[in-house]
Amino acid sequence: MDLSILNNKQREAVETTEGPLLVLAGAGSGKTRVLTHRIAYLIQEKGVAPWHILALTFTNKAAGEMRERVGSLLGSGVNDMWVMTFHACCARILRSEIEQLGYERTFVIYDDADQQSLLKKIIRDLNLNEKVFTPRELSSRISEAKNQSLDALSYLREGYAPKEVVAAYQAYQKQLKQCNALDFDDLLLMVMQLLNQFPEVLEKYRSKFRYILVDEYQDTNLVQYHIVKKLASEHRNLCVVGDDDQSIYGWRGADIRNILEFEKDFPGAAVIRLEQNYRSTEVILNAANIVISNNRSRKKKELWTNTKGGEPIDLYEAMDERDEANRIANRILEGARYGDRRYDDYAILYRTHAQSRIIEMYLQSYDIPYRVYGGLSFFQRAEVKDIVAYLRLLQNSADDVAFLRVINVPRRGIGDTSVDALQAFASARTQPLLHAIMQLHDGDLAKAAREKFTAFAETLSDVYMQFGVKSFPDVVEYLLQVIGYDAYLQADRKENYEARADIVKEFVGYIREFTDAMDETKVDVLSAFLENVALFSATDAMDDENGRVSMMTLHSAKGLEFPVVFLCGLEDGLFPSMQSIYEPEKLEEERRLCYVGITRARQKLYLSSAKQRMLYGKITPAMPSRFLTELEDALPAEAKPAPKQQPVLKSAPPQQAFGISVHSLKSNGVQSAIQREQSKTEPKAAPMDVTYTPGQRVRHKAFGDGTVLAVNGSSASSIVEIAFDNGANKKFAAAFAPIEVLKD
């Protein structure tokens, strides 16, 4: 096998096949190349059977990319390997083994919306204070317990939660069991239970997986750690790849100790550092190295590149968030509309979603196409959720959450009172709702309600019978026809029918594509499809859009890269967050987040802060982030500023905890390495007191001269419609548009 494309350290990681191995892969160091070549090397050079290899990732996108690359190296055998996410791997194991835990193999997987729906019912049933114990809060606490491998009673004993949360946890698990359903945390937890409680199951999979590879090991939680350790306990051929400097998911259960203590957990482990970066310029890497070096809990490594030099980092201190957003829009406009950049070369990264709104408004004003990641994904659309709920009910008649979603979609004249009566009837008999309908007799419910419920059940039965004579996509189309879903969409005047109908068409098309790729004779296509939808992550669809500026939180940006990156909102209290400033562990995670943001940039990095910022409706003074202060050390010796105040320690009072102003950076000669450009010549947001009237002649930076057609709203909230002389008609938010009123 030709390994000449690998550098020395990459090759060493590929060829070290026996025993535990920790590959510390810095950002942009080619870890995917190492993983894929290692798998191919095991098969081609070491003679390992593909079915003895398990490769675990955290996203479907990463798993798909890995399979594709291994396939291109080998040409065949990829289908015999388990290359998948942790959750997909556990779901596959449970399909074979879950009956030993008292569940049926036809279990369904509840997503976040399903969890919230079920917890709403539990809150009502337990008469909990809905203002204190919200579905979101309860699901977070339950997930926290499961990530620590704690059942409800253990959760209470350990003192982690009040008795109300524990009661909700117990009721939640009971309801899941009754519905033959699992949540995402259960997929992991139940596999761990199987491996701990059933030696024959452990032996089966331990014998099967003789070589295990784990990507992004720094993101593993306690349960994932135990699963991996159990499976690797016999052969010990475990290769984990990760970067402790990119451990940023502590808030959702990831435990950085798993990677920091790998050598302790697996004695005799080899450690290989991948430090050569193939993504970013030397200037960007120097900045990243300097920032992350301030963390104490890390394994020492330093990124380097053969790409010497690079464009200077651009540092800008804005007057406020509007000035910051305006400048970002201008820089994008200059590069994409008047330069040689594409819109999709740019990414705007921020600490919180709240920062995106003002930036969006300016991008819209300049007519810059963009996409915000982390919003409503395709699979979260109501139309898709409706169809999926029907399919889940067809697969698992005990799925009460799916039943409640669609019982009146389309509307069948079944009111909440009738649904509540059916729930009480089913609860008294400990039956799922759909099963309970079959037991209804005269007097159990009002006649009209009973007939409507029965008709619903008969419709489902009719659709279910079609699986024997129609293909899966044709069954779905038949379902939509018999329930009258299109007419339902047309009758709903609140939303755009065409857009919603297009969503349905797109989803049916997706079902056909999925089915065409499956062997229906060997696979339960319905179960496979529902599992695929449930395991689909929002980031999996990130690369579908082209020609748009990417906007996302720093957490969403991990694993991505862009030619140009704007890292904005670098102020103490915002980034790092106020909650982390006085807690060393949290502050180190915030610094790792900054490191991740910096290393997303390939060629150009923009950093910005604001003197004041409006967040959540309140204007507050701001001071530059301590991370900017740390970046001064990234400068060459001749450009270093004079000695100054060091960042204040944890014990400092709040008013002293902000470090040095960006102004001092400029005054000490920093601009020779970090360009701080003035915005005097840039278009500004329109003054708040500017008014527009129909017939006015105006000028826009991008579209030229035009005439105001209409003004809707008043003062700062008004929307201005302009007919430009070039034939374009555009609408702008008056307070943000770079519009100049022309003199007569």
mmCIF file of C-alpha atoms in Angstrom, residues 508-708:
data_model
loop_
_atom_site.group_PDB
_atom_site.id
_atom_site.type_symbol
_atom_site.label_atom_id
_atom_site.label_comp_id
_atom_site.label_asym_id
_atom_site.label_seq_id
_atom_site.Cartn_x
_atom_site.Cartn_y
_atom_site.Cartn_z
ATOM 1 C CA VAL A 508 -41.084 11.984 -0.621
ATOM 2 C CA GLY A 509 -38.230 12.403 -3.113
ATOM 3 C CA TYR A 510 -35.768 11.792 -0.299
ATOM 4 C CA ILE A 511 -37.651 8.608 0.635
ATOM 5 C CA ARG A 512 -37.333 7.390 -2.959
ATOM 6 C CA GLU A 513 -33.603 8.117 -3.014
ATOM 7 C CA PHE A 514 -33.151 6.299 0.285
ATOM 8 C CA THR A 515 -35.160 3.281 -0.885
ATOM 9 C CA ASP A 516 -33.298 3.051 -4.184
ATOM 10 C CA ALA A 517 -30.049 2.758 -2.240
ATOM 11 C CA MET A 518 -31.387 -0.087 -0.076
ATOM 12 C CA ASP A 519 -31.847 -3.767 -0.764
ATOM 13 C CA GLU A 520 -35.498 -4.166 0.185
ATOM 14 C CA THR A 521 -35.202 -7.953 0.166
ATOM 15 C CA LYS A 522 -32.632 -7.915 2.958
ATOM 16 C CA VAL A 523 -33.526 -4.863 5.015
ATOM 17 C CA ASP A 524 -36.644 -3.628 6.782
ATOM 18 C CA VAL A 525 -36.697 -0.371 4.804
ATOM 19 C CA LEU A 526 -39.239 1.347 7.059
ATOM 20 C CA SER A 527 -37.177 0.690 10.210
ATOM 21 C CA ALA A 528 -33.937 1.621 8.463
ATOM 22 C CA PHE A 529 -35.444 4.839 7.146
ATOM 23 C CA LEU A 530 -36.882 5.925 10.503
ATOM 24 C CA GLU A 531 -33.563 5.195 12.175
ATOM 25 C CA ASN A 532 -31.757 7.242 9.544
ATOM 26 C CA VAL A 533 -34.076 10.209 10.089
ATOM 27 C CA ALA A 534 -33.792 9.974 13.869
ATOM 28 C CA LEU A 535 -29.997 9.875 13.751
ATOM 29 C CA PHE A 536 -29.705 12.688 11.242
ATOM 30 C CA SER A 537 -27.919 15.732 12.713
ATOM 31 C CA ALA A 538 -28.327 19.335 11.706
ATOM 32 C CA THR A 539 -24.638 19.646 10.777
ATOM 33 C CA ASP A 540 -24.957 16.818 8.293
ATOM 34 C CA ALA A 541 -26.632 19.157 5.828
ATOM 35 C CA MET A 542 -24.236 22.038 6.213
ATOM 36 C CA ASP A 543 -22.480 21.693 2.925
ATOM 37 C CA ASP A 544 -25.638 21.518 0.827
ATOM 38 C CA GLU A 545 -25.761 25.273 0.309
ATOM 39 C CA ASN A 546 -23.423 27.021 -2.093
ATOM 40 C CA GLY A 547 -22.758 30.669 -2.675
ATOM 41 C CA ARG A 548 -23.845 31.876 0.767
ATOM 42 C CA VAL A 549 -22.018 33.383 3.699
ATOM 43 C CA SER A 550 -22.024 30.946 6.618
ATOM 44 C CA MET A 551 -23.170 32.226 10.003
ATOM 45 C CA MET A 552 -22.882 30.041 13.072
ATOM 46 C CA THR A 553 -21.875 29.763 16.690
ATOM 47 C CA LEU A 554 -18.341 28.721 17.482
ATOM 48 C CA HIS A 555 -19.615 25.359 18.692
ATOM 49 C CA SER A 556 -21.257 24.701 15.322
ATOM 50 C CA ALA A 557 -18.052 25.604 13.475
ATOM 51 C CA LYS A 558 -15.984 22.757 14.872
ATOM 52 C CA GLY A 559 -14.766 20.469 12.094
ATOM 53 C CA LEU A 560 -15.301 23.097 9.382
ATOM 54 C CA GLU A 561 -12.903 25.437 7.600
ATOM 55 C CA PHE A 562 -13.216 28.558 5.476
ATOM 56 C CA PRO A 563 -10.838 30.788 3.514
ATOM 57 C CA VAL A 564 -11.969 33.838 5.500
ATOM 58 C CA VAL A 565 -13.305 33.908 9.057
ATOM 59 C CA PHE A 566 -14.831 36.746 11.078
ATOM 60 C CA LEU A 567 -14.613 36.069 14.816
ATOM 61 C CA CYS A 568 -16.756 38.764 16.388
ATOM 62 C CA GLY A 569 -17.920 39.821 19.838
ATOM 63 C CA LEU A 570 -14.526 39.368 21.511
ATOM 64 C CA GLU A 571 -15.424 41.052 24.792
ATOM 65 C CA ASP A 572 -15.041 39.897 28.363
ATOM 66 C CA GLY A 573 -18.417 38.751 29.615
ATOM 67 C CA LEU A 574 -19.490 37.714 26.139
ATOM 68 C CA PHE A 575 -16.467 35.746 25.016
ATOM 69 C CA PRO A 576 -15.310 34.438 27.399
ATOM 70 C CA SER A 577 -18.786 34.257 28.888
ATOM 71 C CA MET A 578 -19.513 35.906 32.210
ATOM 72 C CA GLN A 579 -20.252 32.470 33.748
ATOM 73 C CA SER A 580 -16.759 31.223 32.928
ATOM 74 C CA ILE A 581 -14.581 34.201 33.885
ATOM 75 C CA TYR A 582 -14.167 33.194 37.526
ATOM 76 C CA GLU A 583 -14.122 29.393 37.059
ATOM 77 C CA PRO A 584 -10.741 28.127 35.791
ATOM 78 C CA GLU A 585 -12.079 24.941 34.142
ATOM 79 C CA LYS A 586 -14.831 26.798 32.281
ATOM 80 C CA LEU A 587 -12.429 29.577 31.275
ATOM 81 C CA GLU A 588 -10.082 26.985 29.775
ATOM 82 C CA GLU A 589 -12.958 25.542 27.760
ATOM 83 C CA GLU A 590 -13.795 29.052 26.518
ATOM 84 C CA ARG A 591 -10.145 29.463 25.482
ATOM 85 C CA ARG A 592 -10.318 26.160 23.607
ATOM 86 C CA LEU A 593 -13.406 27.531 21.876
ATOM 87 C CA CYS A 594 -11.394 30.590 20.838
ATOM 88 C CA TYR A 595 -8.667 28.269 19.550
ATOM 89 C CA VAL A 596 -11.264 26.387 17.498
ATOM 90 C CA GLY A 597 -12.551 29.661 16.024
ATOM 91 C CA ILE A 598 -9.086 30.872 15.037
ATOM 92 C CA THR A 599 -8.142 27.569 13.402
ATOM 93 C CA ARG A 600 -11.240 27.583 11.167
ATOM 94 C CA ALA A 601 -9.531 30.247 9.012
ATOM 95 C CA ARG A 602 -7.317 29.175 6.118
ATOM 96 C CA GLN A 603 -6.112 32.487 4.707
ATOM 97 C CA LYS A 604 -7.566 35.501 6.496
ATOM 98 C CA LEU A 605 -8.770 36.094 10.042
ATOM 99 C CA TYR A 606 -10.805 39.081 11.247
ATOM 100 C CA LEU A 607 -11.198 39.707 14.983
ATOM 101 C CA SER A 608 -13.586 42.309 16.348
ATOM 102 C CA SER A 609 -14.928 43.679 19.602
ATOM 103 C CA ALA A 610 -17.280 46.534 20.496
ATOM 104 C CA LYS A 611 -17.091 49.334 23.079
ATOM 105 C CA GLN A 612 -20.741 48.791 23.907
ATOM 106 C CA ARG A 613 -23.264 46.181 22.867
ATOM 107 C CA MET A 614 -26.997 45.647 23.052
ATOM 108 C CA LEU A 615 -27.779 42.093 24.081
ATOM 109 C CA TYR A 616 -31.208 40.875 25.137
ATOM 110 C CA GLY A 617 -32.566 44.424 24.900
ATOM 111 C CA LYS A 618 -29.965 46.064 27.141
ATOM 112 C CA ILE A 619 -27.038 48.325 26.181
ATOM 113 C CA THR A 620 -23.942 47.603 28.262
ATOM 114 C CA PRO A 621 -20.358 48.929 28.122
ATOM 115 C CA ALA A 622 -17.865 46.328 26.981
ATOM 116 C CA MET A 623 -14.156 45.716 27.323
ATOM 117 C CA PRO A 624 -11.965 43.725 24.931
ATOM 118 C CA SER A 625 -11.658 40.019 25.622
ATOM 119 C CA ARG A 626 -8.660 38.760 27.590
ATOM 120 C CA PHE A 627 -8.057 36.501 24.594
ATOM 121 C CA LEU A 628 -7.176 39.611 22.584
ATOM 122 C CA THR A 629 -4.737 40.589 25.295
ATOM 123 C CA GLU A 630 -3.122 37.166 25.043
ATOM 124 C CA LEU A 631 -2.819 37.535 21.282
ATOM 125 C CA GLU A 632 -0.290 40.344 21.665
ATOM 126 C CA ASP A 633 2.323 37.640 22.200
ATOM 127 C CA ALA A 634 1.713 36.411 18.640
ATOM 128 C CA LEU A 635 3.537 39.475 17.302
ATOM 129 C CA PRO A 636 7.142 39.526 16.098
ATOM 130 C CA ALA A 637 9.693 40.893 18.584
ATOM 131 C CA GLU A 638 10.074 44.259 16.874
ATOM 132 C CA ALA A 639 6.355 44.894 17.120
ATOM 133 C CA LYS A 640 5.757 43.870 20.719
ATOM 134 C CA PRO A 641 4.020 46.496 22.850
ATOM 135 C CA ALA A 642 5.570 47.935 25.969
ATOM 136 C CA PRO A 643 5.078 46.040 29.250
ATOM 137 C CA LYS A 644 1.568 46.374 30.539
ATOM 138 C CA GLN A 645 -0.916 45.029 33.054
ATOM 139 C CA GLN A 646 -1.351 41.266 32.990
ATOM 140 C CA PRO A 647 -4.804 39.666 32.833
ATOM 141 C CA VAL A 648 -6.361 39.766 36.266
ATOM 142 C CA LEU A 649 -6.660 36.538 38.241
ATOM 143 C CA LYS A 650 -9.844 34.869 39.477
ATOM 144 C CA SER A 651 -9.854 36.759 42.722
ATOM 145 C CA ALA A 652 -9.873 40.198 41.115
ATOM 146 C CA PRO A 653 -12.957 42.350 41.562
ATOM 147 C CA PRO A 654 -15.204 42.526 38.479
ATOM 148 C CA GLN A 655 -14.294 46.107 37.607
ATOM 149 C CA GLN A 656 -10.617 45.102 37.277
ATOM 150 C CA ALA A 657 -11.094 41.863 35.397
ATOM 151 C CA PHE A 658 -10.996 43.070 31.817
ATOM 152 C CA GLY A 659 -7.327 43.332 30.927
ATOM 153 C CA ILE A 660 -6.083 45.989 28.524
ATOM 154 C CA SER A 661 -7.951 48.040 25.941
ATOM 155 C CA VAL A 662 -7.527 47.381 22.242
ATOM 156 C CA HIS A 663 -6.588 51.061 21.984
ATOM 157 C CA SER A 664 -3.338 50.319 23.789
ATOM 158 C CA LEU A 665 -2.567 47.610 21.259
ATOM 159 C CA LYS A 666 -2.588 50.124 18.451
ATOM 160 C CA SER A 667 -0.704 52.809 20.335
ATOM 161 C CA ASN A 668 2.161 50.404 20.965
ATOM 162 C CA GLY A 669 2.756 49.564 17.320
ATOM 163 C CA VAL A 670 0.659 46.449 16.955
ATOM 164 C CA GLN A 671 -0.825 47.542 13.679
ATOM 165 C CA SER A 672 2.336 46.462 11.897
ATOM 166 C CA ALA A 673 1.268 42.852 12.495
ATOM 167 C CA ILE A 674 -2.436 43.223 13.214
ATOM 168 C CA GLN A 675 -4.179 45.687 10.970
ATOM 169 C CA ARG A 676 -6.703 47.920 12.665
ATOM 170 C CA GLU A 677 -8.526 49.730 9.905
ATOM 171 C CA GLN A 678 -10.563 52.858 10.446
ATOM 172 C CA SER A 679 -14.139 52.849 9.287
ATOM 173 C CA LYS A 680 -14.406 56.557 8.455
ATOM 174 C CA THR A 681 -14.731 55.930 4.730
ATOM 175 C CA GLU A 682 -17.164 53.039 5.070
ATOM 176 C CA PRO A 683 -20.914 53.364 4.581
ATOM 177 C CA LYS A 684 -22.642 53.760 7.931
ATOM 178 C CA ALA A 685 -26.048 52.621 9.019
ATOM 179 C CA ALA A 686 -28.677 55.195 8.314
ATOM 180 C CA PRO A 687 -29.252 57.573 11.250
ATOM 181 C CA MET A 688 -32.206 56.591 13.369
ATOM 182 C CA ASP A 689 -33.974 59.890 12.697
ATOM 183 C CA VAL A 690 -33.757 59.716 8.862
ATOM 184 C CA THR A 691 -37.178 59.557 7.244
ATOM 185 C CA TYR A 692 -38.017 58.506 3.716
ATOM 186 C CA THR A 693 -40.987 59.463 1.551
ATOM 187 C CA PRO A 694 -42.277 57.993 -1.716
ATOM 188 C CA GLY A 695 -40.745 59.714 -4.715
ATOM 189 C CA GLN A 696 -37.424 60.543 -3.018
ATOM 190 C CA ARG A 697 -34.272 59.994 -5.019
ATOM 191 C CA VAL A 698 -31.720 57.924 -3.087
ATOM 192 C CA ARG A 699 -28.373 56.218 -3.635
ATOM 193 C CA HIS A 700 -27.280 52.766 -2.412
ATOM 194 C CA LYS A 701 -23.632 51.684 -2.324
ATOM 195 C CA ALA A 702 -24.245 48.448 -4.237
ATOM 196 C CA PHE A 703 -27.301 49.191 -6.395
ATOM 197 C CA GLY A 704 -26.745 52.810 -7.319
ATOM 198 C CA ASP A 705 -29.461 55.459 -7.729
ATOM 199 C CA GLY A 706 -33.129 54.786 -7.331
ATOM 200 C CA THR A 707 -36.545 56.097 -6.289
ATOM 201 C CA VAL A 708 -38.410 55.325 -3.068
#
